[in-house]
XYZ file of C-alpha atoms in Angstrom:
707
model
C 52.207 88.769 112.943
C 52.935 92.440 112.495
C 56.511 91.739 113.415
C 56.826 88.934 110.969
C 55.521 91.250 108.159
C 57.978 93.810 109.152
C 60.845 91.484 109.051
C 59.771 90.032 105.622
C 59.530 93.678 104.292
C 62.979 94.602 105.417
C 64.453 91.512 103.973
C 62.682 92.098 100.583
C 64.026 95.616 100.604
C 67.462 94.427 101.375
C 67.322 91.875 98.539
C 65.979 94.469 96.040
C 68.673 96.955 97.189
C 71.378 94.262 96.621
C 70.217 93.683 93.105
C 69.356 97.285 92.294
C 72.980 98.441 93.151
C 75.035 98.410 89.917
C 77.886 95.945 89.860
C 81.310 97.673 89.994
C 82.567 96.245 86.700
C 86.113 97.610 87.235
C 86.542 95.923 90.486
C 84.936 92.749 89.325
C 87.474 92.478 86.460
C 90.396 93.598 88.245
C 90.130 91.272 91.216
C 90.326 88.335 88.663
C 93.403 89.782 86.835
C 95.939 86.753 86.763
C 99.180 87.297 88.720
C 102.244 85.060 87.641
C 105.191 85.082 90.136
C 107.132 82.060 88.794
C 107.939 80.597 85.228
C 105.087 78.367 84.358
C 104.764 77.086 80.858
C 101.046 76.616 81.340
C 100.585 80.254 82.503
C 101.356 82.160 79.349
C 99.256 85.469 79.024
C 97.878 86.853 75.889
C 96.547 90.041 74.297
C 94.384 90.258 71.193
C 91.442 91.868 69.415
C 89.446 88.844 68.313
C 91.028 88.274 65.006
C 94.629 88.558 66.086
C 96.461 87.436 69.266
C 99.904 87.490 70.803
C 100.909 85.325 73.655
C 103.846 85.997 76.007
C 106.147 84.236 78.347
C 107.150 85.533 81.688
C 109.192 88.285 80.059
C 106.061 90.022 78.600
C 107.289 89.094 75.085
C 108.219 85.796 73.322
C 111.879 85.410 74.515
C 111.579 81.670 75.138
C 109.338 80.108 72.418
C 111.215 76.691 72.487
C 110.918 76.423 76.302
C 107.102 77.116 76.287
C 106.506 74.934 73.218
C 104.781 72.152 75.132
C 103.016 74.420 77.540
C 100.728 77.182 76.401
C 102.792 78.221 73.369
C 103.811 81.631 72.459
C 101.709 82.141 69.351
C 101.352 85.090 67.089
C 98.325 84.177 64.932
C 95.685 85.963 62.890
C 92.585 85.021 61.044
C 94.256 85.497 57.568
C 97.680 83.912 58.288
C 97.564 80.541 56.324
C 100.012 78.622 54.343
C 100.050 75.395 52.241
C 102.848 73.223 51.270
C 103.496 72.383 47.553
C 101.229 69.816 45.944
C 103.627 68.545 43.210
C 101.517 65.395 42.469
C 98.451 67.592 41.792
C 96.393 65.544 44.390
C 92.695 66.584 44.116
C 90.042 66.684 46.787
C 87.848 64.493 44.548
C 90.256 61.736 45.189
C 89.322 61.541 48.871
C 85.613 60.909 48.039
C 84.258 57.555 48.995
C 80.757 56.210 48.082
C 78.367 55.238 50.901
C 74.762 54.004 50.843
C 73.012 54.929 54.087
C 69.521 54.231 52.728
C 68.557 57.672 51.612
C 67.634 56.288 48.131
C 70.864 57.434 46.509
C 74.563 56.984 46.823
C 76.411 59.623 48.959
C 80.044 60.802 48.390
C 81.981 61.669 51.480
C 85.541 63.201 51.869
C 87.154 60.528 53.986
C 90.543 59.172 55.075
C 91.959 55.850 53.720
C 93.862 53.029 55.457
C 95.071 51.879 52.062
C 98.217 53.314 50.505
C 97.954 55.329 47.329
C 96.640 58.526 45.890
C 93.420 58.533 47.908
C 95.366 58.367 51.098
C 97.906 60.817 49.925
C 95.172 63.315 48.907
C 93.290 62.881 52.164
C 96.555 63.538 54.012
C 97.385 66.581 52.061
C 93.960 68.158 52.325
C 93.912 67.606 56.074
C 97.181 69.336 56.687
C 96.602 72.100 54.002
C 96.117 75.030 54.475
C 97.536 75.228 57.982
C 97.539 78.368 60.197
C 100.959 80.306 60.395
C 102.742 81.530 63.445
C 103.536 85.015 62.103
C 106.727 85.606 64.094
C 108.200 85.721 67.621
C 109.241 88.949 69.257
C 111.516 88.517 72.343
C 114.293 90.152 74.241
C 117.735 89.813 72.864
C 120.151 89.116 75.595
C 123.207 86.986 74.771
C 122.955 83.699 76.602
C 119.609 84.494 78.518
C 117.898 81.249 79.687
C 114.593 80.953 81.694
C 116.851 79.842 84.703
C 118.500 83.191 84.588
C 115.191 85.085 85.319
C 114.714 85.951 89.011
C 112.020 87.517 91.057
C 109.386 87.599 88.279
C 106.085 89.337 88.697
C 103.661 89.456 85.857
C 99.878 90.373 85.633
C 97.347 90.915 82.900
C 95.247 93.983 83.534
C 92.092 92.908 81.688
C 90.573 96.416 82.343
C 93.240 98.040 80.205
C 94.147 95.167 78.049
C 97.904 95.282 79.034
C 100.328 92.752 80.263
C 102.870 94.028 82.840
C 106.002 92.027 83.365
C 108.815 92.871 85.874
C 111.735 90.527 86.554
C 115.508 90.650 87.345
C 118.357 89.460 84.907
C 121.832 89.635 86.015
C 122.390 93.128 87.185
C 119.391 94.708 85.573
C 115.668 94.940 86.291
C 113.292 94.829 83.456
C 109.821 96.372 83.129
C 107.857 95.333 80.059
C 104.393 96.552 78.994
C 102.564 94.701 76.132
C 99.443 95.795 74.391
C 97.440 94.953 71.242
C 95.732 97.421 68.933
C 91.868 96.948 69.138
C 91.305 97.106 65.454
C 94.571 96.268 63.726
C 97.014 93.382 63.882
C 99.421 95.433 65.887
C 101.372 94.358 69.029
C 103.195 97.217 70.826
C 105.549 97.096 73.790
C 107.590 99.454 75.924
C 110.734 97.871 77.432
C 112.623 99.652 80.343
C 115.851 98.485 81.758
C 116.959 99.623 85.125
C 120.590 99.247 85.844
C 123.520 101.385 87.156
C 124.869 101.987 83.642
C 123.545 102.301 80.069
C 123.354 98.894 78.506
C 120.792 99.310 75.861
C 117.684 97.210 75.012
C 117.430 94.812 72.238
C 114.486 92.784 70.917
C 114.494 90.075 68.407
C 112.165 89.252 65.548
C 112.441 85.547 64.671
C 110.379 84.033 61.989
C 109.811 80.162 61.814
C 108.737 77.942 58.884
C 105.418 76.130 59.407
C 105.470 72.467 60.678
C 102.271 71.330 59.275
C 101.810 69.359 62.304
C 98.377 68.381 63.842
C 98.864 70.119 67.161
C 101.881 72.389 68.014
C 103.275 75.899 68.020
C 103.693 75.761 64.174
C 107.312 76.824 64.479
C 110.032 74.899 62.566
C 113.241 76.643 63.517
C 115.383 74.383 61.219
C 114.308 75.265 57.766
C 115.677 78.727 57.030
C 116.385 77.452 53.424
C 112.666 77.226 52.771
C 111.618 80.649 53.610
C 113.015 84.215 53.702
C 112.601 87.566 55.325
C 113.650 90.558 53.189
C 113.932 94.230 54.170
C 111.856 96.141 51.468
C 111.855 99.496 52.955
C 113.737 101.338 55.722
C 112.740 104.754 57.300
C 114.366 106.799 59.933
C 112.543 104.775 62.746
C 110.796 102.292 60.799
C 111.317 99.313 58.587
C 109.087 96.922 56.286
C 109.956 93.238 56.012
C 108.471 90.821 53.591
C 107.972 87.163 54.462
C 108.035 84.700 51.741
C 106.975 81.124 52.393
C 106.544 79.089 49.220
C 103.470 80.631 47.505
C 102.566 82.679 50.751
C 103.676 86.230 51.471
C 102.972 88.675 54.220
C 104.577 91.773 55.681
C 105.754 92.970 58.988
C 105.958 96.659 59.619
C 108.121 97.860 62.467
C 108.314 101.291 63.917
C 110.132 102.442 66.975
C 110.375 105.818 69.077
C 113.792 105.740 70.615
C 117.486 105.820 69.171
C 117.554 102.457 67.750
C 118.775 100.426 64.672
C 117.419 97.298 63.053
C 119.787 94.743 61.600
C 119.852 91.203 60.395
C 121.620 88.608 62.628
C 120.995 85.641 60.484
C 118.331 84.417 58.042
C 114.814 85.079 59.292
C 116.436 86.640 62.530
C 116.295 90.415 62.989
C 117.387 92.486 65.981
C 116.208 95.927 67.035
C 118.684 97.642 69.411
C 118.350 100.859 71.350
C 121.293 102.762 72.557
C 119.454 103.807 75.693
C 117.857 101.648 78.524
C 114.390 102.175 77.035
C 112.696 100.783 73.912
C 109.204 101.372 72.609
C 108.153 99.767 69.345
C 105.186 98.372 67.473
C 104.880 95.474 64.947
C 102.034 95.446 62.472
C 101.333 92.162 60.551
C 99.517 92.498 57.264
C 98.644 90.126 54.476
C 99.526 92.788 51.897
C 100.510 96.429 51.749
C 97.744 97.582 49.327
C 96.475 99.796 52.159
C 98.275 102.460 54.127
C 100.391 100.945 56.953
C 99.865 102.667 60.380
C 102.657 103.696 62.677
C 101.162 104.380 66.074
C 103.284 105.004 68.995
C 103.136 102.783 72.145
C 101.163 105.237 74.134
C 98.545 105.551 71.431
C 98.028 101.886 71.165
C 97.871 101.508 74.928
C 95.228 104.306 75.139
C 93.169 102.667 72.292
C 93.475 99.281 74.096
C 92.336 100.761 77.574
C 89.361 102.496 75.881
C 88.410 99.393 73.996
C 88.422 96.859 76.979
C 86.608 99.357 79.373
C 83.815 99.669 76.766
C 83.782 95.911 76.332
C 83.428 95.329 80.156
C 81.041 98.233 80.757
C 78.689 97.537 77.749
C 78.470 93.685 78.196
C 76.823 91.738 80.777
C 78.436 91.056 84.369
C 78.039 88.438 86.950
C 79.239 89.036 90.443
C 79.879 86.246 92.848
C 81.461 88.300 95.743
C 78.430 87.901 97.952
C 78.359 84.191 97.682
C 79.316 82.114 100.774
C 80.084 78.911 98.998
C 83.844 78.534 98.956
C 83.685 77.534 95.292
C 82.178 80.866 94.238
C 85.485 82.678 93.920
C 86.937 80.070 91.539
C 83.971 80.144 89.358
C 83.919 83.935 89.071
C 87.550 83.761 88.234
C 86.778 81.320 85.402
C 83.857 83.314 84.298
C 85.742 86.730 83.966
C 88.823 85.064 82.366
C 86.838 83.070 79.795
C 85.180 86.315 78.577
C 88.824 87.800 78.079
C 90.087 84.719 76.281
C 87.195 84.357 73.927
C 87.034 88.077 73.223
C 90.646 88.190 72.144
C 90.707 85.048 70.180
C 87.241 83.914 69.037
C 85.507 87.033 67.530
C 86.923 87.394 64.039
C 85.541 87.012 60.624
C 85.842 83.229 60.416
C 84.937 80.719 63.123
C 87.500 79.947 65.767
C 89.715 76.895 66.062
C 89.506 75.018 69.382
C 92.906 76.392 70.582
C 91.909 79.828 69.252
C 94.826 82.014 68.156
C 97.240 80.551 70.695
C 98.585 77.612 68.861
C 97.543 75.057 66.163
C 95.189 72.080 66.811
C 93.870 70.058 63.850
C 96.428 72.100 61.691
C 94.827 75.360 62.656
C 91.487 74.560 61.065
C 88.191 75.131 62.841
C 85.357 72.770 63.487
C 81.861 73.975 62.849
C 80.168 71.858 65.457
C 82.069 73.893 67.980
C 80.996 77.352 66.887
C 78.016 77.050 69.243
C 80.372 76.455 72.120
C 82.738 79.238 71.145
C 80.116 81.831 70.367
C 76.653 81.212 71.540
C 77.412 83.158 74.642
C 77.968 86.409 72.862
C 74.356 87.676 72.355
C 73.490 86.455 75.793
C 76.283 88.543 77.278
C 75.581 91.722 75.295
C 77.969 91.272 72.452
C 76.011 90.317 69.524
C 77.860 92.262 66.913
C 80.951 89.933 67.618
C 78.860 86.957 66.635
C 77.383 88.750 63.602
C 81.017 89.408 62.347
C 81.802 85.775 62.337
C 78.408 84.463 60.761
C 79.289 86.392 57.548
C 81.677 83.552 56.881
C 78.723 81.261 56.058
C 77.489 83.735 53.424
C 80.967 83.692 51.787
C 81.306 79.861 51.762
C 77.712 78.798 50.991
C 78.881 77.494 47.388
C 81.061 74.992 49.222
C 78.149 73.791 51.472
C 75.943 73.558 48.272
C 78.569 71.479 46.675
C 78.651 68.986 49.486
C 74.903 68.485 49.654
C 74.733 68.277 45.769
C 77.464 65.499 45.501
C 75.764 63.621 48.253
C 72.348 63.815 46.481
C 70.656 66.288 48.843
C 68.984 69.629 48.455
C 70.118 72.851 50.060
C 73.325 73.399 51.991
C 75.284 70.798 54.059
C 77.711 72.569 56.200
C 81.153 71.008 56.672
C 82.613 70.042 60.003
C 86.541 70.511 59.780
C 87.457 73.371 57.483
C 89.398 76.593 56.791
C 88.710 80.089 55.618
C 87.819 78.816 51.990
C 85.162 76.386 53.238
C 86.866 73.298 51.818
C 85.868 70.254 53.608
C 88.687 68.399 55.236
C 88.606 64.688 54.768
C 87.796 62.695 57.933
C 86.833 59.293 58.957
C 84.566 60.989 61.549
C 83.951 64.679 60.883
C 82.416 64.130 57.349
C 79.622 62.150 58.919
C 78.662 64.532 61.662
C 75.433 66.501 61.275
C 74.807 68.459 64.561
C 76.680 71.584 63.107
C 73.792 71.873 60.572
C 71.449 73.728 62.786
C 74.095 75.861 64.385
C 73.543 78.606 61.873
C 69.825 78.672 62.472
C 70.304 78.654 66.149
C 72.949 81.505 66.208
C 70.985 83.539 63.614
C 67.866 83.313 65.909
C 70.102 84.422 68.866
C 71.040 87.485 66.801
C 67.428 88.374 65.854
C 66.385 88.047 69.478
C 69.127 90.621 70.366
C 67.995 92.923 67.466
C 71.366 92.402 65.753
C 70.365 90.843 62.465
C 72.016 90.540 59.104
C 69.224 90.242 56.490
C 71.498 88.141 54.197
C 71.248 85.162 56.476
C 67.552 84.514 55.583
C 68.381 82.535 52.348
C 71.049 80.478 54.120
C 68.666 79.522 56.982
C 66.090 78.525 54.445
C 68.601 76.356 52.469
C 70.122 74.902 55.583
C 66.523 73.743 56.673
C 66.015 72.434 53.047
C 68.956 69.980 53.481
C 67.687 69.114 56.978
C 64.318 68.125 55.730
C 65.799 66.251 52.674
C 68.188 64.424 55.064
C 65.427 63.131 57.228
C 64.087 59.692 56.013
C 60.296 58.819 56.216
C 59.569 55.448 57.797
C 56.288 54.342 56.383
C 55.715 51.448 58.777
C 56.129 53.670 61.893
C 54.586 56.707 60.087
C 57.664 58.746 61.412
C 60.834 60.424 60.291
C 64.241 59.083 61.347
C 67.841 60.369 61.116
C 70.389 57.859 59.950
C 73.743 57.484 58.320
C 75.321 59.648 60.916
C 78.077 59.825 63.624
C 76.361 61.850 66.340
C 77.992 64.331 68.739
C 78.830 61.311 70.920
C 81.344 60.122 68.539
C 81.792 56.504 69.837
C 79.011 55.340 67.375
C 79.435 54.357 63.650
C 77.730 55.978 60.817
C 76.761 52.850 59.022
C 74.905 51.533 62.148
C 73.568 54.607 63.778
C 70.123 56.217 63.678
C 68.072 58.517 65.856
C 70.597 59.843 68.227
C 68.989 62.193 70.870
C 70.809 65.545 70.395
C 70.441 65.509 66.635
C 66.754 64.580 66.866
C 65.976 67.507 69.278
C 68.140 69.949 67.177
C 66.475 68.866 63.961
C 62.994 69.422 65.644
C 64.229 72.816 66.865
C 65.874 74.063 63.804
C 63.038 73.269 61.431
C 60.597 75.068 63.747
C 62.821 78.282 63.807
C 63.260 78.052 60.004
C 59.516 78.134 59.648
C 59.297 81.165 61.890
C 61.773 82.926 59.736
C 59.716 82.143 56.614
C 56.671 83.609 58.282
C 58.434 86.747 59.316
C 59.628 87.248 55.753
C 56.086 86.861 54.312
C 56.667 83.454 52.955
C 54.439 80.421 53.443
C 55.348 77.499 55.811
C 56.793 74.494 53.976
C 54.423 71.676 54.404
C 57.084 68.917 54.408
C 58.909 70.798 57.244
C 55.743 70.706 59.327
C 55.222 67.149 58.679
C 58.687 66.407 59.832
C 58.244 68.549 62.921
C 55.213 66.626 63.797
C 56.341 63.141 62.974
C 60.053 63.220 64.002
C 60.992 60.316 66.141
C 60.913 60.945 69.830
C 64.145 60.068 71.820
C 64.541 56.295 72.138
C 64.629 54.750 75.590
C 65.133 51.403 77.375
C 64.259 49.969 80.716
C 67.380 49.521 82.805
C 67.426 47.610 86.035
C 67.714 49.420 89.215
C 66.767 53.027 88.076
C 63.032 52.568 88.625
C 61.998 53.508 84.893
C 63.171 54.286 81.427
C 66.583 55.887 80.401
C 67.267 57.560 77.108
C 69.691 55.770 74.775
C 72.805 57.169 73.150
C 70.751 56.226 69.845
C 67.700 54.241 68.961
C 70.253 51.747 67.291
C 72.227 51.388 70.481
C 70.022 49.476 72.898
C 73.423 48.285 74.537
C 73.941 51.862 75.803
C 74.144 51.054 79.419
C 76.019 47.810 79.198
C 78.785 48.914 76.872
C 81.383 51.117 78.555
C 82.440 52.752 75.234
C 78.774 54.065 74.994
C 79.015 55.965 78.246
C 82.306 57.572 77.589
C 83.026 60.630 75.396
C 80.337 63.297 75.304
C 77.081 62.629 77.299
C 75.326 64.093 74.346
C 71.798 62.926 75.286
C 71.829 65.682 77.931
C 72.286 68.270 75.234
C 68.698 67.434 73.946
C 67.413 69.629 76.898
C 69.700 72.309 78.168
C 71.442 73.583 75.042
C 67.922 73.331 73.579
C 64.415 74.050 74.971
C 62.151 71.240 76.119
C 60.293 69.698 73.229
C 57.547 67.169 72.599
C 60.327 64.585 71.749
C 61.366 64.564 75.386
C 59.878 63.343 78.644
C 61.117 65.240 81.498
C 61.016 62.469 84.056
C 62.862 60.152 81.647
C 65.566 62.736 81.010
C 65.902 63.278 84.932
C 66.392 59.624 85.359
C 68.947 59.620 82.533
C 70.811 62.684 83.915
C 70.919 60.869 87.319
C 72.492 57.697 85.810
C 74.956 59.509 83.798
C 76.147 61.636 86.881
C 76.719 58.407 88.823
C 78.088 56.236 86.167
C 79.535 58.126 83.235
C 83.266 57.628 82.505
C 84.157 61.291 83.438
C 87.809 60.762 82.637
C 86.801 60.274 79.039
C 85.044 63.656 78.540
C 85.668 67.120 77.230
C 85.564 70.634 78.538
C 82.130 71.465 77.149
C 80.607 68.442 78.659
C 80.456 70.017 82.065
C 78.444 73.134 81.149
C 76.305 70.956 78.930
C 75.423 68.913 82.096
C 74.917 72.144 84.056
C 72.440 73.425 81.403
C 70.489 70.055 81.414
C 70.401 70.118 85.272
C 69.235 73.865 85.317
C 66.274 73.198 83.015
C 65.282 70.202 84.971
C 65.273 72.034 88.206
C 68.456 70.584 89.831
C 70.656 73.662 90.553
C 72.807 71.769 92.975
C 73.903 69.564 90.176
C 74.484 72.422 87.745
C 76.977 73.860 90.222
C 78.553 70.580 90.979
C 78.775 69.949 87.181
C 80.740 73.211 86.345
C 83.206 72.728 89.219
C 83.618 68.897 88.972
C 87.301 68.063 89.809
C 88.515 66.408 86.523
C 91.355 67.009 84.400
C 89.309 68.149 81.515
C 87.567 70.601 83.631
C 90.749 72.114 84.849
C 91.217 76.054 84.362
C 94.814 77.023 84.265
C 96.044 80.344 86.034
C 95.510 82.219 82.521
C 91.983 80.873 82.428
C 92.547 78.343 79.769
C 90.509 75.023 79.953
C 93.168 72.420 80.012
C 92.318 69.014 78.376
C 95.551 66.930 78.163
C 99.130 67.132 76.947
C 97.896 67.716 73.365
C 95.069 70.249 74.059
C 96.544 72.473 76.740
C 93.906 75.098 75.563
C 90.255 74.202 74.785
C 88.180 77.284 74.286
C 84.867 75.474 73.585
C 85.028 74.745 77.423
C 85.316 78.319 78.208
C 82.472 79.345 75.839
C 80.188 76.630 77.155
C 80.860 77.887 80.692
C 79.584 81.321 79.761
C 76.449 80.096 77.980
C 75.791 77.920 81.028
C 76.215 80.850 83.472
C 73.771 83.042 81.410
C 71.099 80.281 81.510
C 71.646 79.727 85.293
C 71.267 83.487 86.051
C 68.692 84.766 83.334
C 66.785 81.551 82.702
C 64.852 80.914 79.552
C 61.636 81.897 77.842
C 58.843 81.281 80.244
C 61.145 80.769 83.257
C 60.116 83.289 86.005
C 62.659 82.213 88.688
C 65.654 84.482 89.233
C 68.972 82.552 89.154
C 67.322 79.140 88.418
C 70.766 77.376 88.108
C 71.955 78.302 91.637
C 70.835 76.467 94.829
C 68.567 78.391 97.137
C 70.498 77.596 100.328
C 71.756 81.080 101.165
C 75.288 80.407 99.831
C 74.728 81.563 96.203
C 73.663 85.188 96.200
C 74.655 85.794 92.735
C 74.274 89.367 91.252
C 74.077 89.813 87.514
C 72.996 92.456 84.984
C 72.720 92.635 81.279
C 72.273 88.921 80.508
C 69.620 87.798 78.105
C 67.372 84.732 78.364
C 67.859 81.719 76.182
C 65.003 80.303 74.223
């Protein structure tokens, strides 16, 4: 017995020692730096600062944008860079409105798309396409006749600890070394190019500026419309130049400075070349929307130093998860995904407007962003010790609240109804699906509560939380026969259901229940009385609807109360298995029976059409499994071998030929990992989302619990 206690004591000390020893952050990051040794159009690497990003090809610059167009494109994108085509017919957003009656006691006007030809269809098309995000300009090596096939012995790596892309390759009789960094606080890209050859051959880089395509999903580069835009030299210095870009009603500026003996010249319209007389060229390019403020002219060494300091601070101050002690052969890949996801989201999804689903890499949905995805892009930030990055984005809600008020008002509701697909102005993009979604509504309440829990709170969010809850309460319909409240006239997160037929979908019910409770707590903290109607809805909101289904030994939750055919109609077990979000994303509530949810999870796991899902569905399943005590399934979900759960060498979550990047998958992964490690309020188990089989000795520090 004494020997047993001694052994247990030593084992406990060993475990405590393992967790007490700080994680070597630098080693963790660096062992996951991507290394590229061949030309792969899906392996482009990016640098950025959260509001501006620059994506490179194998040369470390953007030498082959056309070649990479259908891979991970070579974008130069910002939060402010937007453009609209002309509207000569004076199409108005009001022309897209269509009247619906969903039984709320009044008619509702929705901005939608039209099958019928005419002004309504034209207006919907124009407002979906405009504004669209700009590609601000390609910066590449200028070598006559250089093609991707001419590149030999490439070696490229992204040093995430320093924020630097290092590229090395041979071309003809020269070896090139290229260092590329981004300024942490300004929209500045800086590079040093070194050419090693037996004689002085010079180094040249080009600046090529495209016209926008206005397409749904592409690199936004139309190289065949020079007559529609211009690039004008407005100022030249000894080692600097200022270019003015003019595209219809849009203007912006590119400020270039260099350190070496070089000259800038115009090769053709919208095509400029910077040529050094030596075999080295260091330069910076700053992209700005106007020149009212002083332009900066930092040297490459300064930008490089600032970048290194910024990223080391990011990695040291945030949370960290170390899988190096795990024996499961999948752990190494999971760690790679986790580290690279932090990098990709930090460089592309932490600006002053919500992110688009392809970040700042290339356009999807015309470059616009989807508010139902902000949870998947950014809910990880407070959990991983970066709440200030989320706080920055949430200020967009403050600036666009008038648009949300107008949507609710024209539909006959109180409060604020947040749009789905939108742009920096907050204008609602017409949609046959997006305009009928509602699960983006409680996101603001959820994310603001996350900030409060991390002690990073903006006081001006309180009125918005109140007004958002006011809409939610007004949208819920009282059913006097059942003495309950229902949610109807919606397309739920599982978008295979119709708005005219659907009521009481599970994720939306649970989110309404959660959001109104949190909104009441905010009122109490602000010294305001609870709203009686909100409490009535909280107490009487419909529980999740279920149905008996043969062979499972009990009830299963439906895709909606209005969809009793859920388990007999294949289209209803495709797309997002959103029913699992009712517990996982959200804490358990009175609306949910744990055993019924466990059976539902089991059926979905075995029968769902996983080839018709999206990148964030896998972490959603993992969070559901974690909260329901099934850590084996949580791991299996995160690492399921499916196309939409593929993570490329650069860390991007690949979906299909259209969406080669899908950042909601990356963000969902990080939120799931936080829950699997740190747990949730009331959870006392360490690493509740990892199997206790001796193969998952996951070390972490700095993570916060979910609610």
